Coordinates of C-alpha atoms in Angstrom, one line a residue:
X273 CA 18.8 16.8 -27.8
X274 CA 15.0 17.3 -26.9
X275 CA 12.6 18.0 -29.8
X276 CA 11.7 21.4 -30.4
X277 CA 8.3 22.6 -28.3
X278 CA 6.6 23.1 -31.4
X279 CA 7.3 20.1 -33.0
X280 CA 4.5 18.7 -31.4
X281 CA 1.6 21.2 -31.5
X282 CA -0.5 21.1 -27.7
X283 CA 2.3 18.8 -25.8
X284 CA 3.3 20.6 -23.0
X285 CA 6.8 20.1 -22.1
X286 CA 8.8 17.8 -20.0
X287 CA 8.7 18.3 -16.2
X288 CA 11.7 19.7 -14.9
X289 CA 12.6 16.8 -12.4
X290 CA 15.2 17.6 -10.2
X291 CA 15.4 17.7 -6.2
X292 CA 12.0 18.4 -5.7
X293 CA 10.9 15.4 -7.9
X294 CA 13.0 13.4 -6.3
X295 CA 11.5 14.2 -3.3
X296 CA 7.9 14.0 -3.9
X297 CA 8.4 10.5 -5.9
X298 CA 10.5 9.4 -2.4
X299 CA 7.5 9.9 -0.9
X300 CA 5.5 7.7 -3.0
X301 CA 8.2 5.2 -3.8
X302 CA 8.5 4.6 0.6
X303 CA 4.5 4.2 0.5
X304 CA 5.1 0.9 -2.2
X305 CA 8.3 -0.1 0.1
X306 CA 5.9 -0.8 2.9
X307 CA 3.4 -2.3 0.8
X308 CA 5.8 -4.6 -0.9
X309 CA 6.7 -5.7 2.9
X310 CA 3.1 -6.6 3.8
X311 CA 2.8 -8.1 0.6
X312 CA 5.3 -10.3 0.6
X313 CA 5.6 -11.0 4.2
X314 CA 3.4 -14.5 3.6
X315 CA 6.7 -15.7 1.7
X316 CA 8.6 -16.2 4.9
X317 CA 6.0 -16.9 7.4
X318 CA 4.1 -20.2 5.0
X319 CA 5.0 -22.8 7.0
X320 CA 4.2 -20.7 10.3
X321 CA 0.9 -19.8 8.9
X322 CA -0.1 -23.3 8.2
X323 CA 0.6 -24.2 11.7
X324 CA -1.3 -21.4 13.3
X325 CA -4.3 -21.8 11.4
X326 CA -4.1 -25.8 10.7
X327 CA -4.6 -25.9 6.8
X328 CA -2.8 -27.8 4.0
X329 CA -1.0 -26.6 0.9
X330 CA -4.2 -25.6 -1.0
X331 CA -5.7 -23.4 1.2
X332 CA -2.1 -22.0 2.3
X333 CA -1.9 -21.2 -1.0
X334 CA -5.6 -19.3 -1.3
X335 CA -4.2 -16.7 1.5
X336 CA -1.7 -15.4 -1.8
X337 CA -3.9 -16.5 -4.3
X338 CA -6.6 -14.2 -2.6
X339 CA -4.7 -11.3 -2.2
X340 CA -3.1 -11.7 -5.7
X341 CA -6.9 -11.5 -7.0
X342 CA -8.2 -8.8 -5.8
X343 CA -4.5 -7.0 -6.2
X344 CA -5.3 -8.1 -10.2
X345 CA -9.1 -7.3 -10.1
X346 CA -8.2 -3.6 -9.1
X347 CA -5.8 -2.6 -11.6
X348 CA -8.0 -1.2 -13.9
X349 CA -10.4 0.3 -11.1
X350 CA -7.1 2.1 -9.5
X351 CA -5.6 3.0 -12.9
X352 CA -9.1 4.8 -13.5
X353 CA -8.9 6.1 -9.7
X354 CA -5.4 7.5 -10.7
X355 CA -6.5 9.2 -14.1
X356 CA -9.7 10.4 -12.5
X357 CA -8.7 11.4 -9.0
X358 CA -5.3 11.9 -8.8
X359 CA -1.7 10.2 -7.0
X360 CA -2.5 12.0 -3.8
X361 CA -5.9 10.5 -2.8
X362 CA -4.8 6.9 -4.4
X363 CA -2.0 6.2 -2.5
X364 CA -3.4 7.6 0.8
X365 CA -6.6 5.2 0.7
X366 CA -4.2 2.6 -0.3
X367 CA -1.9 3.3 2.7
X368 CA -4.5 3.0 4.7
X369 CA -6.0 0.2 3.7
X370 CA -3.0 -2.3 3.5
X371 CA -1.9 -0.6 7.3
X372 CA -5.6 -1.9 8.2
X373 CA -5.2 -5.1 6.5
X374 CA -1.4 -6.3 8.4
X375 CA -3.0 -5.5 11.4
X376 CA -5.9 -7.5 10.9
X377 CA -3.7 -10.0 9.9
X378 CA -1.8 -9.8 12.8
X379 CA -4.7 -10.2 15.4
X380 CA -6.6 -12.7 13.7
X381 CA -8.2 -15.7 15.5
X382 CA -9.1 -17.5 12.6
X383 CA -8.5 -18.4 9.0
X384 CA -11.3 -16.7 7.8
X385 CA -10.3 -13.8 9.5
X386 CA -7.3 -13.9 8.1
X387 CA -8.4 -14.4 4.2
X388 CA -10.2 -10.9 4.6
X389 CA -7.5 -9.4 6.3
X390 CA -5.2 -10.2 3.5
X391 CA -7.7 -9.1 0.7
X392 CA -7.9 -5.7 2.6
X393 CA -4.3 -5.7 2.3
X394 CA -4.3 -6.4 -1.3
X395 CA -6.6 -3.5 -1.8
X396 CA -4.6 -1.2 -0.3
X397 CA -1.5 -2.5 -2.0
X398 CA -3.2 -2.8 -5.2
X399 CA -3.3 1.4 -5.3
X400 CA 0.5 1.4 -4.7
X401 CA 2.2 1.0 -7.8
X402 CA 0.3 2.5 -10.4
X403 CA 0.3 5.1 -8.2
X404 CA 4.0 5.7 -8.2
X405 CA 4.7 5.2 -11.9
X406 CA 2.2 7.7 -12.7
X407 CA 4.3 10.1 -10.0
X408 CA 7.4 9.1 -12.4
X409 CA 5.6 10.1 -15.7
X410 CA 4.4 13.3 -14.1
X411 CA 7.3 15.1 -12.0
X412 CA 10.9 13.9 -14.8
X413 CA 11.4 14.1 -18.3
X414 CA 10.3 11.3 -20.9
X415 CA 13.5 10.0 -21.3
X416 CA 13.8 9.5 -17.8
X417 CA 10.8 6.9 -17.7
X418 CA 12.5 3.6 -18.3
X419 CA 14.9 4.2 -15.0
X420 CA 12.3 5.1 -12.9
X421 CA 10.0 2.7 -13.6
X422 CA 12.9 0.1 -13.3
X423 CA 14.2 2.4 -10.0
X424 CA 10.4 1.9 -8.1
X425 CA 10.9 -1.8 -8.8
X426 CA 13.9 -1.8 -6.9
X427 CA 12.7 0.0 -4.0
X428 CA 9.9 -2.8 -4.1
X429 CA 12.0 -5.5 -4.0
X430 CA 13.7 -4.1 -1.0
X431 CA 10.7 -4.0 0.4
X432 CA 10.9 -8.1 -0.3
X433 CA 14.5 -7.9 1.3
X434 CA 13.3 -6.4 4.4
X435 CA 10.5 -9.0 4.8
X436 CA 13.3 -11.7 4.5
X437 CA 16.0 -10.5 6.5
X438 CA 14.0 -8.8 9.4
X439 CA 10.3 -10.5 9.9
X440 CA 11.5 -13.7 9.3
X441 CA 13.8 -13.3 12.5
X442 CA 11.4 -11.3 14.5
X443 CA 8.7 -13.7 13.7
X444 CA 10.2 -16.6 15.3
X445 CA 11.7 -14.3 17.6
X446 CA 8.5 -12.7 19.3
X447 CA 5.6 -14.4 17.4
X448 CA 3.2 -14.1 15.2
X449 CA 1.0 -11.6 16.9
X450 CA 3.7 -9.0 17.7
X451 CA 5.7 -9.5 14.5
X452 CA 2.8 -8.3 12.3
X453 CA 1.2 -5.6 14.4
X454 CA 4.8 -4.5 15.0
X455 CA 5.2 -4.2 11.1
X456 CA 1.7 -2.5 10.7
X457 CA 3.8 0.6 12.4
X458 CA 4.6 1.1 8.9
X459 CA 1.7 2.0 7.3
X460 CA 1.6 4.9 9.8
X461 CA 5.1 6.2 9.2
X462 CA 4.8 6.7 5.6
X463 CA 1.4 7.5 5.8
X464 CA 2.2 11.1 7.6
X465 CA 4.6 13.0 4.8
X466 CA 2.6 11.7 2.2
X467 CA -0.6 13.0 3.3
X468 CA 1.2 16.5 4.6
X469 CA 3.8 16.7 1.5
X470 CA 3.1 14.5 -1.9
X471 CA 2.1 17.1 -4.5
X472 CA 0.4 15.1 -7.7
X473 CA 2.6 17.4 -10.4
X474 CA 4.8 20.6 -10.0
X475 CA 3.3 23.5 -11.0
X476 CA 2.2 24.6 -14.3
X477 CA 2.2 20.6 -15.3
X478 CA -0.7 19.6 -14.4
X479 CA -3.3 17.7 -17.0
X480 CA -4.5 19.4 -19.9
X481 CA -8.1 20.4 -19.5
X482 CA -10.2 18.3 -21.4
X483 CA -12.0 19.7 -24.8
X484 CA -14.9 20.2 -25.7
X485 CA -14.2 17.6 -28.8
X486 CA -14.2 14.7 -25.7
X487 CA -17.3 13.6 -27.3
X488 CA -20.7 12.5 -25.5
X489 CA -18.5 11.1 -22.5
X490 CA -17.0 14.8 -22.2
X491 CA -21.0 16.1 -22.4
X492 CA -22.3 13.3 -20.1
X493 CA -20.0 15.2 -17.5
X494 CA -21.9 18.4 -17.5
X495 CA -24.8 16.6 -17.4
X496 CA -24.7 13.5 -15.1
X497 CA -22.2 12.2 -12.7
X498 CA -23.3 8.8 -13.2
X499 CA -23.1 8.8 -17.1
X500 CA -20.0 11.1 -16.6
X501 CA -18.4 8.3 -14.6
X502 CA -19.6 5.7 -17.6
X503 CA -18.6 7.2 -20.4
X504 CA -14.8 7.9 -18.4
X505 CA -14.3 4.5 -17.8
X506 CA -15.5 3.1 -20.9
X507 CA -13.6 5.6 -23.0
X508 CA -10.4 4.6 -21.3
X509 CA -11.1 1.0 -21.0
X510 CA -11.7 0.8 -24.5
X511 CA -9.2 3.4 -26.2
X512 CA -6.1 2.0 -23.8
X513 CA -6.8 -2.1 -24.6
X514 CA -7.2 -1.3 -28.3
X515 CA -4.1 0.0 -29.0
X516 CA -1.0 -3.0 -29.8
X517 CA 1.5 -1.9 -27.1
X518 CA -0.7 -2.0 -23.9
X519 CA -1.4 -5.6 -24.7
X520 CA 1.7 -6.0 -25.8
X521 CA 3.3 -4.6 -22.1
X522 CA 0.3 -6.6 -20.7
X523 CA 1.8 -10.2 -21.9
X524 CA 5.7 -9.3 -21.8
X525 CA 4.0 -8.2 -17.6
X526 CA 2.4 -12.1 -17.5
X527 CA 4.9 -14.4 -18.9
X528 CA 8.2 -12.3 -17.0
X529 CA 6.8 -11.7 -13.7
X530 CA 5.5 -15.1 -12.5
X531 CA 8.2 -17.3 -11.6
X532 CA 10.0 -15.1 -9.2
X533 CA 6.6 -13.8 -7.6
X534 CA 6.0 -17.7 -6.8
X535 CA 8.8 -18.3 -5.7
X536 CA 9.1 -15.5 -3.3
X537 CA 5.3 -14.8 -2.4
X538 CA 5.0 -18.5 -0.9
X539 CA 6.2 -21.6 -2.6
X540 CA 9.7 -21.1 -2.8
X541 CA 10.7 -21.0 1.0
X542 CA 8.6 -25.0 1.2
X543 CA 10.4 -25.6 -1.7
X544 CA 13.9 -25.6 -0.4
X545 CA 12.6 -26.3 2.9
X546 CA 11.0 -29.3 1.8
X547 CA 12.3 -30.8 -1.1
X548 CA 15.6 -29.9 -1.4
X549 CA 16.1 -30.5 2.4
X550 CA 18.0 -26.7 3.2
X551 CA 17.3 -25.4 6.7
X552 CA 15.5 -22.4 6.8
X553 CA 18.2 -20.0 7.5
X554 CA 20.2 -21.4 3.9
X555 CA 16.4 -21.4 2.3
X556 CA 16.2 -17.4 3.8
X557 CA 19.3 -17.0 1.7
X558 CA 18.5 -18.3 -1.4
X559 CA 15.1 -15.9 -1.2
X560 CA 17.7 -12.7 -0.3
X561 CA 19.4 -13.7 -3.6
X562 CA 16.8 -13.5 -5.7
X563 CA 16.0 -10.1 -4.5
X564 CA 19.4 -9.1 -4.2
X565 CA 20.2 -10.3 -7.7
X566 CA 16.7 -8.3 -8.8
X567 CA 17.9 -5.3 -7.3
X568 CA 21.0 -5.4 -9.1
X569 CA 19.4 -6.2 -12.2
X570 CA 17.3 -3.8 -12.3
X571 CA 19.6 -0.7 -12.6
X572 CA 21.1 -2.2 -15.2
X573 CA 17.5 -3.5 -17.4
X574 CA 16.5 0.5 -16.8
X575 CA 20.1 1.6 -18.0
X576 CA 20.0 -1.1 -21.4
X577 CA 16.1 0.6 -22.3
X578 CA 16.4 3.8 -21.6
X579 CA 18.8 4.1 -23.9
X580 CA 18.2 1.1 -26.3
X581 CA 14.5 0.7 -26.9
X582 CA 15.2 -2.4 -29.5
X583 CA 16.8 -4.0 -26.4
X584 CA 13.4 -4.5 -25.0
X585 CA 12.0 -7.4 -26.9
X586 CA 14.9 -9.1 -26.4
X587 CA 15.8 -8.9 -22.7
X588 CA 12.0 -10.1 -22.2
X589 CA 12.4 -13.1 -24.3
X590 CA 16.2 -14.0 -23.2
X591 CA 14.7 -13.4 -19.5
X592 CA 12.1 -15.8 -20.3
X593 CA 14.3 -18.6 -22.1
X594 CA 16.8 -18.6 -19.0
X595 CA 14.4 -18.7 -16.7
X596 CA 12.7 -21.7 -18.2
X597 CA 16.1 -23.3 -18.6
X598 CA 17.2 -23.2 -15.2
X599 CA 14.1 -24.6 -13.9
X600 CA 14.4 -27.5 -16.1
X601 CA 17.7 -27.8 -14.6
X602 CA 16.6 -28.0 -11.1
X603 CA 13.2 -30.2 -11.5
X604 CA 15.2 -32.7 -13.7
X605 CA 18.1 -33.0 -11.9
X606 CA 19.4 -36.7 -11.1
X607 CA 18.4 -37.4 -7.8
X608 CA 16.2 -36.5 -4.4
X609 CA 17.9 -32.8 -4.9
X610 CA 19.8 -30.1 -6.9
X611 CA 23.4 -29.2 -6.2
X612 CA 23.4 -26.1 -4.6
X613 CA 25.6 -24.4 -7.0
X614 CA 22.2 -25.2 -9.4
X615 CA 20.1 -23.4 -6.6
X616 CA 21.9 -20.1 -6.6
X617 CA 22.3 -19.9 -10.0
X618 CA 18.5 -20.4 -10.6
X619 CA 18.1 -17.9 -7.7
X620 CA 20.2 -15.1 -9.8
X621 CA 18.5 -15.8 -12.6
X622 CA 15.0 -15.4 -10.8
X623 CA 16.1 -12.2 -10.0
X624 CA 16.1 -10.7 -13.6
X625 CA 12.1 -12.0 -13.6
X626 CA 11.5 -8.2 -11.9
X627 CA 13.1 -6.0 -13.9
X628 CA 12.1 -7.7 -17.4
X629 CA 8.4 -7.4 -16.3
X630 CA 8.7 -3.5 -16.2
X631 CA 9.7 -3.9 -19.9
X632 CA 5.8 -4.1 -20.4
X633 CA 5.3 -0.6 -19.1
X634 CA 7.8 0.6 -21.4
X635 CA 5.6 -0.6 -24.1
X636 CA 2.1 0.3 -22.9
X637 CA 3.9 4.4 -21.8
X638 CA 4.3 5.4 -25.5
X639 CA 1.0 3.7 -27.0
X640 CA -1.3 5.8 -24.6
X641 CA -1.4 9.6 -23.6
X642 CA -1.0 11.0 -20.3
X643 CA -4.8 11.4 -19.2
X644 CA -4.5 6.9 -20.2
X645 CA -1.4 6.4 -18.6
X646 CA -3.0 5.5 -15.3
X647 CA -5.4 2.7 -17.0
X648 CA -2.9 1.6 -19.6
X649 CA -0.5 0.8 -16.3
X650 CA -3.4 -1.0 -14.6
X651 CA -4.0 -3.4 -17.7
X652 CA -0.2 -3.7 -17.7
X653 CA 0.1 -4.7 -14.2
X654 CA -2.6 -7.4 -14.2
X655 CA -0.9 -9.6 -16.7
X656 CA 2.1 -11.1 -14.1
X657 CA -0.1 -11.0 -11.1
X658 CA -2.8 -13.2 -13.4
X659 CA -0.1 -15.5 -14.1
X660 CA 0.9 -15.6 -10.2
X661 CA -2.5 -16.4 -9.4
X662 CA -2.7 -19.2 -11.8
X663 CA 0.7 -20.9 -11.0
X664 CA 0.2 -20.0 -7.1
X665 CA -3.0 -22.1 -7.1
X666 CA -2.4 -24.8 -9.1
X667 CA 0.9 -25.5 -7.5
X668 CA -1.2 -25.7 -4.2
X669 CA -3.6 -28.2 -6.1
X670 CA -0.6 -30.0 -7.7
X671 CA 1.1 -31.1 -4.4
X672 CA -1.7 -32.0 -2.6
X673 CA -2.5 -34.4 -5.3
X674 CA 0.7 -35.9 -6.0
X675 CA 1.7 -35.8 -2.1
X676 CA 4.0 -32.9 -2.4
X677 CA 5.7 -33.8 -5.6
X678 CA 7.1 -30.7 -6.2
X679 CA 8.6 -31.6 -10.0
X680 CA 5.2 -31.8 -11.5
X681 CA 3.4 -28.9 -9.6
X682 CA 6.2 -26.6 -10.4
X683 CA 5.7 -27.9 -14.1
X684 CA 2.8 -25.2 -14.6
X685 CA 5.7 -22.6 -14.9
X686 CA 6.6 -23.7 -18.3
X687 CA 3.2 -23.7 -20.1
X688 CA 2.2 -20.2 -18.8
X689 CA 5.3 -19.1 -19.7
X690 CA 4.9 -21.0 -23.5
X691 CA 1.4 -18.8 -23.5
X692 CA 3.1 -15.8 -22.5
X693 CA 5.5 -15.9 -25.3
X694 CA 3.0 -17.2 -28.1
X695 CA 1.3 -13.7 -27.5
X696 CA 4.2 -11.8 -27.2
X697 CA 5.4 -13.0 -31.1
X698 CA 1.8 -12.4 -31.9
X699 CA 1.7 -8.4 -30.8
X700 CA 5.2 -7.4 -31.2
X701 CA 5.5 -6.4 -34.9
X702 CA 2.0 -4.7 -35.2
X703 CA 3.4 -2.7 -31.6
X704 CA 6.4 -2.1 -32.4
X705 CA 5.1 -0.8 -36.1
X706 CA 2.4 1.9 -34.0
X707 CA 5.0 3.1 -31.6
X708 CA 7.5 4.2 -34.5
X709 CA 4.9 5.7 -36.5
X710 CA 3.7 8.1 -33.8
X711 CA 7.3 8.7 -32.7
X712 CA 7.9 9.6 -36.6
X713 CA 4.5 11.8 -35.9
X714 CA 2.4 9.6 -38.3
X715 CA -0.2 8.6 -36.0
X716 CA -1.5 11.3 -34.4
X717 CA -3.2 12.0 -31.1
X718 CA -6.8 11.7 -30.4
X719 CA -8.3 15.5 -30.6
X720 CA -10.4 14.7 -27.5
X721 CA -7.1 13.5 -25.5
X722 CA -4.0 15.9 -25.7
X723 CA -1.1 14.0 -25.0
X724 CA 1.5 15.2 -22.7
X725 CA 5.2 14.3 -24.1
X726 CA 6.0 12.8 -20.2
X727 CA 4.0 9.7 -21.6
X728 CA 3.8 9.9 -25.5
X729 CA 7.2 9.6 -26.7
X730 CA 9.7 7.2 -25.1
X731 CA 11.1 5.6 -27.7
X732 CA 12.3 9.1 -29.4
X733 CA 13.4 10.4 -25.6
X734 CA 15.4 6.7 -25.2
X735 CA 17.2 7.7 -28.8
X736 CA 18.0 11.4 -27.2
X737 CA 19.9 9.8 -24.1
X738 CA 21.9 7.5 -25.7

């Protein structure tokens, strides 16, 4: 059952959820869909960019690697954005921003054109996802947070399904030009309830107001706007990265996410294309498998934490470990290419690569209180997509060195993912330690931050639904 509302003195307590919730996180969770679409529609239109704009593998792979980095860079920036200024005015820049970037992408003449089209669509996309989790944390109940974290994922990856099973067609169908401007509609459709409906929290759950024990960043607000705005993000910055479980959810984020986001951001369709000689209709498959297999998975990754929080640790690592071992499988194989039996079962195993990386939200929600949750989520969230940028690079830089030997460029998977784990044994038990304390009420909240119980207590909220 739920803990008593005095158990824990100043935590409001737990949104109601229901219909309405539903609703208003719909809105926000349709905004990512699209964004995951122009995100990820690169994946299946590599090869057709390299023709258009006459490049090789390396600077193929700077379009991702481009709009992975400034996606990473703004993490923290839009996690502040979030905590500062609220969903609403997040997500509706963001829409806006990755509707302008497609387009630009769409129309552009050149590849420089193109590389600042995509960064402006990985700005706008950046403010996406953060966005919706805080949405999640703000309109249901704690114990609801594992499933809709996992459940936004989902919707994400559809977003990946759509870019595989409808732009791929329509690009070769209509061309470049009119494929992307046609998917820039998008942006506009989603853009229209959010700005007239979306509602930050429902009413009478708003953030606390801040105290008056805030401290000299609390003061510098009275007085300043610019040392205001200093303090804020310093105080967050600070407070949210020193505490063991948002670096912990950072590195479970960085060594989970990568391989699949490689594989389906860009270098898995030349892959299959290339080296293990599939068409591109089969190779369009194999990509719908790992996202179907994602989608799947992640009902059930939400389902196993929500109500198991010791689960977590170990569906990370197991993710990891199979992940690893089916690649080994593939690159090692005896000959030019992999049995395809090989293929899809390294597909289906990509697909769990998605729902494990949420895990690392699960660890940074209950280590920071609501008025951190937005920055804790951004810190979070940079760890995969700095591993994507690493492995999305130096795969580019691999195969133009070894003329397109895809066995050593794809080689880079395991040692980020033996870095990823290294740190993930180093963090867990001083994490894990934290989170039961202040679930046991031990470790108490920070006067000048009153925590809201939507993003303090997890683990105890996971115990209450089993």
């Amino acid at each position: 059952m739920n803990a008593p509302a005095n158990a824990f003195p100043g935590i409001p307590a737990d949104p109601p959820g229901g219909r309405r919730a539903v609703a208003v996180w719909g809105i926000g969770v349709a905004v990512y869909f699209v964004a995951v679409i122009f995100r990820t529609s690169l994946g299946v239109a590599g090869l057709d960019a390299a023709d258009r704009f006459h490049v090789n593998a390396s600077a193929l792979a700077t379009f991702s690697l481009l709009q992975l980095l400034v996606y990473a860079g703004m993490q923290i920036p839009v996690g502040l954005m979030v905590d500062r200024l609220g969903t609403k005015k997040v997500l509706t820049l963001g829409a806006v921003l990755f509707t302008v970037g497609q387009l630009g992408f769409a129309l552009s003449p050149s590849y420089g054109m193109a590389l600042a089209a995509r960064a402006l669509l990985g700005c706008g996309d950046a403010m996406t996802f953060i966005s919706v989790l805080r949405l999640g944390t703000r309109w249901f109940p704690a114990r609801r947070g594992p499933l809709m974290a996992q459940l936004a994922g989902l919707v994400g990856m559809a977003g990946n399904l759509v870019s595989t099973l409808v732009l791929a067609p329509v690009l070769h169908g209509v061309g470049w030009t009119a494929a992307f401007a046609g998917s820039a509609v998008a942006g506009l459709v989603v853009l229209v309830p959010l700005v007239l409906f979306l509602r930050d929290h429902p009413e009478g759950h708003g953030p606390a107001p801040r105290t008056a024990g805030a401290g000299a960043a609390g003061a510098a607000g009275v007085s300043g706007a610019s040392g205001a705005s200093g303090g804020f993000v310093r105080r967050q910055i600070r407070e949210s990265w020193a505490e063991p479980g948002t670096r912990l959810g950072l590195w479970v984020h960085f060594t989970t996410q990568f391989p699949a986001m490689v594989f389906l951001l860009l270098w898995g369709m030349p892959f299959l294309v290339e080296a293990q000689g599939l068409s591109r209709t089969t190779a369009g498959g194999l990509l719908t498998l790992v996202v179907a297999s994602n989608m799947a998975l992640g009902l059930v990754y939400g389902q196993i934490v929500g109500r198991r929080q010791s689960a977590r640790i170990p569906l990370a690592l197991g993710t990891v470990g199979l992940t690893a071992l089916l690649w080994a499988a593939v690159l090692v194989h005896p000959g030019d290419r992999a049995p395809m039996w090989l293929l899809v079962t390294l597909c289906l195993v990509l697909g769990g690569c998605g729902p494990a990386s949420m895990i690392g939200f699960d660890f940074a929600r209950p280590a920071n209180p609501a008025e951190r949750q937005g920055t804790a989520s951004g810190i979070t969230n940079m760890g995969g997509f700095i591993a994507s940028m690493t492995t999305l690079l130096t795969v580019g830089i691999l195969l133009d060195a070894t003329g397109d030997n895809y066995r050593i460029a794809f080689s880079t998977v395991f040692v980020l993912e033996a870095v990823g784990v290294l740190n993930i044994l180093r963090l867990r038990p001083q994490a894990l330690a934290r989170e039961a304390a202040r679930g046991r009420g031990s470790v108490p909240a920070q006067a000048s931050e009153p925590v809201s119980r939507a993003g303090a207590l997890p683990e105890a909220a996971g115990r209450e639904a089993s």
